[in-house]
Structures are given as C-alpha cells and as structure tokens.
PDB file of C-alpha atoms and ligand atoms in Angstrom:
ATOM      1  CA  MET A  67      -1.000 -93.399   1.589  1.00 76.00           C
ATOM      2  CA  ARG A  68      -1.381 -89.686   0.885  1.00 90.00           C
ATOM      3  CA  ARG A  69      -3.672 -87.564   3.003  1.00 94.00           C
ATOM      4  CA  ILE A  70      -6.576 -86.559   0.753  1.00 96.00           C
ATOM      5  CA  ASP A  71      -8.647 -83.525   1.696  1.00 95.00           C
ATOM      6  CA  LEU A  72      -9.862 -82.422  -1.722  1.00 97.00           C
ATOM      7  CA  ILE A  73     -11.411 -83.978  -4.788  1.00 98.00           C
ATOM      8  CA  ILE A  74     -11.068 -81.514  -7.663  1.00 98.00           C
ATOM      9  CA  LEU A  75     -13.230 -81.712 -10.765  1.00 98.00           C
ATOM     10  CA  HIS A  76     -12.099 -80.535 -14.182  1.00 98.00           C
ATOM     11  CA  CYS A  77     -13.265 -80.464 -17.765  1.00 97.00           C
ATOM     12  CA  SER A  78     -10.960 -81.113 -20.711  1.00 97.00           C
ATOM     13  CA  ALA A  79     -12.113 -77.786 -22.252  1.00 95.00           C
ATOM     14  CA  THR A  80     -13.035 -79.453 -25.519  1.00 94.00           C
ATOM     15  CA  LYS A  81     -16.188 -78.767 -27.496  1.00 90.00           C
ATOM     16  CA  ALA A  82     -19.245 -80.936 -27.072  1.00 80.00           C
ATOM     17  CA  GLY A  83     -19.171 -83.593 -29.766  1.00 78.00           C
ATOM     18  CA  GLN A  84     -15.450 -83.118 -30.343  1.00 87.00           C
ATOM     19  CA  HIS A  85     -13.595 -86.082 -28.993  1.00 93.00           C
ATOM     20  CA  TYR A  86     -10.553 -85.864 -26.823  1.00 96.00           C
ATOM     21  CA  SER A  87      -9.775 -89.398 -25.797  1.00 96.00           C
ATOM     22  CA  PHE A  88      -8.081 -90.628 -22.658  1.00 97.00           C
ATOM     23  CA  ARG A  89      -5.144 -91.690 -24.767  1.00 97.00           C
ATOM     24  CA  ARG A  90      -4.747 -88.280 -26.389  1.00 96.00           C
ATOM     25  CA  CYS A  91      -5.033 -86.501 -23.087  1.00 96.00           C
ATOM     26  CA  LYS A  92      -2.357 -88.783 -21.652  1.00 97.00           C
ATOM     27  CA  GLU A  93      -0.107 -88.265 -24.676  1.00 97.00           C
ATOM     28  CA  ASP A  94      -0.474 -84.487 -24.403  1.00 96.00           C
ATOM     29  CA  HIS A  95       0.485 -84.614 -20.746  1.00 96.00           C
ATOM     30  CA  LEU A  96       3.477 -86.866 -21.430  1.00 96.00           C
ATOM     31  CA  LEU A  97       4.618 -84.345 -24.049  1.00 96.00           C
ATOM     32  CA  ARG A  98       4.732 -81.749 -21.288  1.00 94.00           C
ATOM     33  CA  GLY A  99       7.352 -83.959 -19.672  1.00 94.00           C
ATOM     34  CA  TRP A 100       5.053 -85.304 -16.969  1.00 93.00           C
ATOM     35  CA  ALA A 101       5.424 -88.827 -15.580  1.00 91.00           C
ATOM     36  CA  ASP A 102       1.831 -89.765 -16.452  1.00 95.00           C
ATOM     37  CA  ILE A 103      -1.536 -88.193 -17.276  1.00 97.00           C
ATOM     38  CA  GLY A 104      -2.167 -85.378 -14.768  1.00 97.00           C
ATOM     39  CA  TYR A 105      -5.537 -86.691 -13.551  1.00 98.00           C
ATOM     40  CA  HIS A 106      -6.411 -89.733 -11.484  1.00 98.00           C
ATOM     41  CA  PHE A 107      -9.613 -90.343 -13.450  1.00 98.00           C
ATOM     42  CA  TYR A 108     -10.811 -89.284 -16.883  1.00 98.00           C
ATOM     43  CA  ILE A 109     -14.454 -89.736 -17.900  1.00 98.00           C
ATOM     44  CA  THR A 110     -15.153 -89.842 -21.604  1.00 97.00           C
ATOM     45  CA  CYS A 111     -18.500 -88.844 -23.172  1.00 96.00           C
ATOM     46  CA  ASN A 112     -19.684 -92.465 -23.188  1.00 96.00           C
ATOM     47  CA  GLY A 113     -19.409 -92.490 -19.397  1.00 98.00           C
ATOM     48  CA  GLN A 114     -16.376 -94.724 -19.280  1.00 98.00           C
ATOM     49  CA  VAL A 115     -14.133 -94.035 -16.286  1.00 98.00           C
ATOM     50  CA  HIS A 116     -10.475 -94.318 -17.277  1.00 98.00           C
ATOM     51  CA  GLU A 117      -7.952 -94.739 -14.517  1.00 98.00           C
ATOM     52  CA  GLY A 118      -5.073 -92.295 -14.832  1.00 97.00           C
ATOM     53  CA  ARG A 119      -2.461 -91.798 -12.150  1.00 96.00           C
ATOM     54  CA  PRO A 120      -2.627 -94.212  -9.253  1.00 96.00           C
ATOM     55  CA  LEU A 121      -4.206 -92.619  -6.171  1.00 96.00           C
ATOM     56  CA  TRP A 122      -1.052 -92.968  -4.107  1.00 96.00           C
ATOM     57  CA  MET A 123       0.720 -90.627  -6.511  1.00 96.00           C
ATOM     58  CA  ALA A 124       0.106 -86.857  -6.478  1.00 96.00           C
ATOM     59  CA  GLY A 125      -1.541 -85.597  -9.656  1.00 97.00           C
ATOM     60  CA  ALA A 126      -0.708 -82.616 -11.886  1.00 96.00           C
ATOM     61  CA  HIS A 127      -3.992 -80.757 -12.358  1.00 96.00           C
ATOM     62  CA  CYS A 128      -4.266 -77.841  -9.937  1.00 94.00           C
ATOM     63  CA  ARG A 129      -1.179 -75.899  -8.978  1.00 91.00           C
ATOM     64  CA  GLY A 130      -0.730 -75.647  -5.215  1.00 93.00           C
ATOM     65  CA  TYR A 131      -3.298 -78.352  -4.472  1.00 95.00           C
ATOM     66  CA  ASN A 132      -1.903 -81.500  -6.076  1.00 96.00           C
ATOM     67  CA  LYS A 133      -0.244 -82.978  -3.024  1.00 96.00           C
ATOM     68  CA  HIS A 134      -3.427 -83.673  -1.047  1.00 97.00           C
ATOM     69  CA  SER A 135      -6.038 -84.030  -3.762  1.00 98.00           C
ATOM     70  CA  ILE A 136      -7.554 -86.347  -6.327  1.00 98.00           C
ATOM     71  CA  GLY A 137      -8.088 -84.951  -9.830  1.00 98.00           C
ATOM     72  CA  ILE A 138     -11.014 -86.025 -11.996  1.00 98.00           C
ATOM     73  CA  CYS A 139     -11.624 -84.720 -15.509  1.00 98.00           C
ATOM     74  CA  TYR A 140     -14.591 -85.143 -17.836  1.00 98.00           C
ATOM     75  CA  GLU A 141     -14.316 -84.873 -21.603  1.00 97.00           C
ATOM     76  CA  GLY A 142     -16.052 -81.647 -22.697  1.00 96.00           C
ATOM     77  CA  GLY A 143     -16.824 -78.320 -21.028  1.00 96.00           C
ATOM     78  CA  ILE A 144     -17.218 -76.072 -24.084  1.00 96.00           C
ATOM     79  CA  ASP A 145     -20.420 -75.654 -26.096  1.00 95.00           C
ATOM     80  CA  ALA A 146     -20.705 -75.437 -29.878  1.00 91.00           C
ATOM     81  CA  THR A 147     -20.288 -71.646 -29.797  1.00 92.00           C
ATOM     82  CA  GLY A 148     -17.020 -71.893 -27.875  1.00 92.00           C
ATOM     83  CA  HIS A 149     -18.359 -70.905 -24.455  1.00 94.00           C
ATOM     84  CA  ALA A 150     -17.850 -72.726 -21.176  1.00 95.00           C
ATOM     85  CA  ALA A 151     -20.833 -74.993 -20.599  1.00 96.00           C
ATOM     86  CA  ASP A 152     -21.805 -78.055 -18.649  1.00 97.00           C
ATOM     87  CA  THR A 153     -21.729 -80.482 -21.558  1.00 96.00           C
ATOM     88  CA  ARG A 154     -21.732 -83.661 -19.441  1.00 97.00           C
ATOM     89  CA  THR A 155     -23.726 -86.447 -21.021  1.00 96.00           C
ATOM     90  CA  LEU A 156     -26.164 -88.458 -18.933  1.00 98.00           C
ATOM     91  CA  GLU A 157     -23.601 -91.278 -18.915  1.00 98.00           C
ATOM     92  CA  GLN A 158     -20.877 -88.940 -17.670  1.00 98.00           C
ATOM     93  CA  ARG A 159     -23.120 -87.613 -14.899  1.00 98.00           C
ATOM     94  CA  GLN A 160     -23.978 -91.138 -13.770  1.00 98.00           C
ATOM     95  CA  SER A 161     -20.354 -92.323 -13.818  1.00 98.00           C
ATOM     96  CA  LEU A 162     -19.118 -89.214 -12.062  1.00 98.00           C
ATOM     97  CA  ARG A 163     -21.676 -89.572  -9.278  1.00 98.00           C
ATOM     98  CA  ALA A 164     -20.865 -93.280  -8.849  1.00 98.00           C
ATOM     99  CA  LEU A 165     -17.141 -92.534  -8.736  1.00 98.00           C
ATOM    100  CA  LEU A 166     -17.597 -89.687  -6.241  1.00 98.00           C
ATOM    101  CA  THR A 167     -19.799 -91.891  -4.061  1.00 98.00           C
ATOM    102  CA  ARG A 168     -17.056 -94.505  -3.953  1.00 98.00           C
ATOM    103  CA  LEU A 169     -14.353 -91.910  -3.223  1.00 98.00           C
ATOM    104  CA  HIS A 170     -16.506 -90.286  -0.529  1.00 97.00           C
ATOM    105  CA  ASP A 171     -16.741 -93.664   1.236  1.00 96.00           C
ATOM    106  CA  GLN A 172     -12.993 -94.029   0.998  1.00 96.00           C
ATOM    107  CA  TYR A 173     -12.154 -90.403   1.913  1.00 96.00           C
ATOM    108  CA  PRO A 174     -15.095 -89.060   3.916  1.00 95.00           C
ATOM    109  CA  ALA A 175     -13.170 -85.919   4.952  1.00 94.00           C
ATOM    110  CA  ALA A 176     -12.455 -84.822   1.373  1.00 97.00           C
ATOM    111  CA  VAL A 177     -14.310 -81.791   0.016  1.00 96.00           C
ATOM    112  CA  ILE A 178     -15.514 -82.006  -3.586  1.00 97.00           C
ATOM    113  CA  MET A 179     -14.811 -78.813  -5.535  1.00 96.00           C
ATOM    114  CA  GLY A 180     -14.499 -77.548  -9.058  1.00 97.00           C
ATOM    115  CA  HIS A 181     -11.167 -76.253 -10.315  1.00 96.00           C
ATOM    116  CA  ARG A 182     -12.660 -72.738 -10.500  1.00 96.00           C
ATOM    117  CA  ASP A 183     -13.527 -72.840  -6.781  1.00 95.00           C
ATOM    118  CA  LEU A 184      -9.792 -72.854  -6.017  1.00 93.00           C
ATOM    119  CA  SER A 185      -9.166 -69.508  -7.712  1.00 92.00           C
ATOM    120  CA  PRO A 186      -7.577 -66.875  -5.449  1.00 90.00           C
ATOM    121  CA  ASP A 187      -9.997 -65.017  -3.148  1.00 90.00           C
ATOM    122  CA  ARG A 188      -8.957 -61.583  -4.392  1.00 91.00           C
ATOM    123  CA  ASN A 189     -11.264 -59.510  -2.184  1.00 92.00           C
ATOM    124  CA  ARG A 190     -10.738 -61.865   0.793  1.00 91.00           C
ATOM    125  CA  ASP A 191     -14.397 -62.245   1.655  1.00 90.00           C
ATOM    126  CA  GLY A 192     -13.953 -65.989   2.208  1.00 89.00           C
ATOM    127  CA  ARG A 193     -15.902 -66.929  -0.919  1.00 89.00           C
ATOM    128  CA  ILE A 194     -14.783 -67.525  -4.479  1.00 90.00           C
ATOM    129  CA  THR A 195     -17.251 -65.628  -6.659  1.00 90.00           C
ATOM    130  CA  PRO A 196     -17.596 -65.834 -10.463  1.00 90.00           C
ATOM    131  CA  ASP A 197     -15.655 -62.580 -10.982  1.00 90.00           C
ATOM    132  CA  GLU A 198     -12.680 -64.244  -9.267  1.00 90.00           C
ATOM    133  CA  TRP A 199     -12.605 -67.419 -11.334  1.00 90.00           C
ATOM    134  CA  LEU A 200      -9.355 -67.802 -13.265  1.00 87.00           C
ATOM    135  CA  LYS A 201     -11.072 -70.408 -15.454  1.00 87.00           C
ATOM    136  CA  GLN A 202     -14.638 -71.656 -15.809  1.00 92.00           C
ATOM    137  CA  CYS A 203     -13.483 -75.239 -15.301  1.00 96.00           C
ATOM    138  CA  PRO A 204     -15.432 -77.524 -14.794  1.00 97.00           C
ATOM    139  CA  ALA A 205     -18.375 -75.329 -15.921  1.00 96.00           C
ATOM    140  CA  PHE A 206     -20.798 -76.386 -13.179  1.00 97.00           C
ATOM    141  CA  ASP A 207     -21.208 -75.899  -9.432  1.00 96.00           C
ATOM    142  CA  ALA A 208     -19.536 -79.013  -8.037  1.00 97.00           C
ATOM    143  CA  ILE A 209     -19.836 -78.026  -4.369  1.00 95.00           C
ATOM    144  CA  GLU A 210     -23.608 -77.673  -4.663  1.00 94.00           C
ATOM    145  CA  GLU A 211     -24.271 -80.616  -6.976  1.00 97.00           C
ATOM    146  CA  TYR A 212     -22.532 -83.079  -4.659  1.00 97.00           C
ATOM    147  CA  ILE A 213     -23.600 -81.504  -1.368  1.00 95.00           C
ATOM    148  CA  ASP A 214     -24.848 -84.933  -0.213  1.00 95.00           C
ATOM    149  CA  LEU A 215     -21.318 -86.317  -0.660  1.00 96.00           C
ATOM    150  CA  GLN A 216     -19.527 -83.497   1.172  1.00 95.00           C
ATOM    151  CA  PRO A 217     -17.957 -83.956   4.607  1.00 93.00           C
ATOM    152  CA  ALA A 218     -20.333 -83.118   7.470  1.00 83.00           C
ATOM    153  CA  ARG A 219     -18.200 -80.125   8.551  1.00 75.00           C
ATOM    154  CA  LEU A 220     -18.698 -78.414   5.174  1.00 75.00           C
ATOM    155  CA  VAL A 221     -22.444 -78.963   5.232  1.00 69.00           C
ATOM    156  CA  ASP A 222     -22.559 -77.587   8.821  1.00 69.00           C
ATOM    157  CA  ALA A 223     -20.491 -74.535   7.899  1.00 66.00           C
ATOM    158  CA  ARG A 224     -22.822 -73.779   5.015  1.00 64.00           C
ATOM    159  CA  SER A 225     -26.029 -74.113   7.016  1.00 63.00           C
ATOM    160  CA  ASP A 226     -24.553 -71.797   9.675  1.00 61.00           C
ATOM    161  CA  ALA A 227     -24.116 -69.148   7.014  1.00 55.00           C
ATOM    162  CA  PHE A 228     -27.860 -68.910   6.380  1.00 49.00           C
TER     163      PHE A 228
HETATM  164 ZN1  LIG B 405      -9.358 -77.635 -14.533  1.00 61.65          ZN
END
C-alpha cells in the first residue's frame, strides 16, 4: 500500500448548473494519454461519489504530490459569472464530509488540503496566502473546513501559532 500523507481537494472548474459528468471527466483524462481518470474520487452535483483510480495507484491531479496523496474532485467551482466560487451543493458537502471521515479513519496522519494550498510559497513565510495561489481550486478553505478531521499534529501546530 502507498504511504498517504495528503488528501487533496479539487473542483472540476465547471460552472454551477453546467454538468461535467464522471464519464466525461474520465474520457478527457484518457485523451491526455493517462491510464485512468486522474482522481481517486469524483463527486457529482447530486452528491454521488464516483470511484476513480484505485487507492493503491498514484493519481494524476497535483504535480509533485501525486505519489503520496489521494485526489478528490467535486463537479463545479465556477459561478454563473465565470468566477471561482464554492458551488458545492448540500448533497456534495454531505458526501464529501462522509468520504473524508472514512478516509481520515483509514489514514489518520493525512492532512486535508485544497489544491491551491499546495502553490509555491514564493515569499517563504511558511504560509500559502491568496496572492500565491496558482489556481483558486477548490474555491474554499479545505484546511479550515475539515479541521476536525485533520491529524492531531496539524491542529497542535496551528494552535501554537496563536
Ligand atoms: Zn485542482
């Protein structure tokens, strides 16, 4: 089994109300010449959790971090005006939390982060700030939202900072 130290959340960067199915996402990734869809899980607007790559296989979703991570993507992430926005439906939020709870039990040492949180720390202050984000993905603060599902060491490190 792979060592997993990160669970990385993504959005499909499609407009709210505009569907981008699991099948289409998979087909698009296969067209890039990949072995399978890049993510391990894909959550459509109806809250359905689609299983992508098997967990034992490294994903293709975040350059430099694929080897030791799990990639989860939700359908959406762009509002009607074309701006990055947390467009998750209630069903998506519920499914995502249930999935993360299950993965946290299985991989208690894995930190849950958004794709944007893995942008390079250009000013080297140890924090990834909005001006450093390469992308908005997944358009919400994953570290904060799932703080109750983070490994104890991360929660300790954060409380020390205050
Ligand atoms: Zn992403």
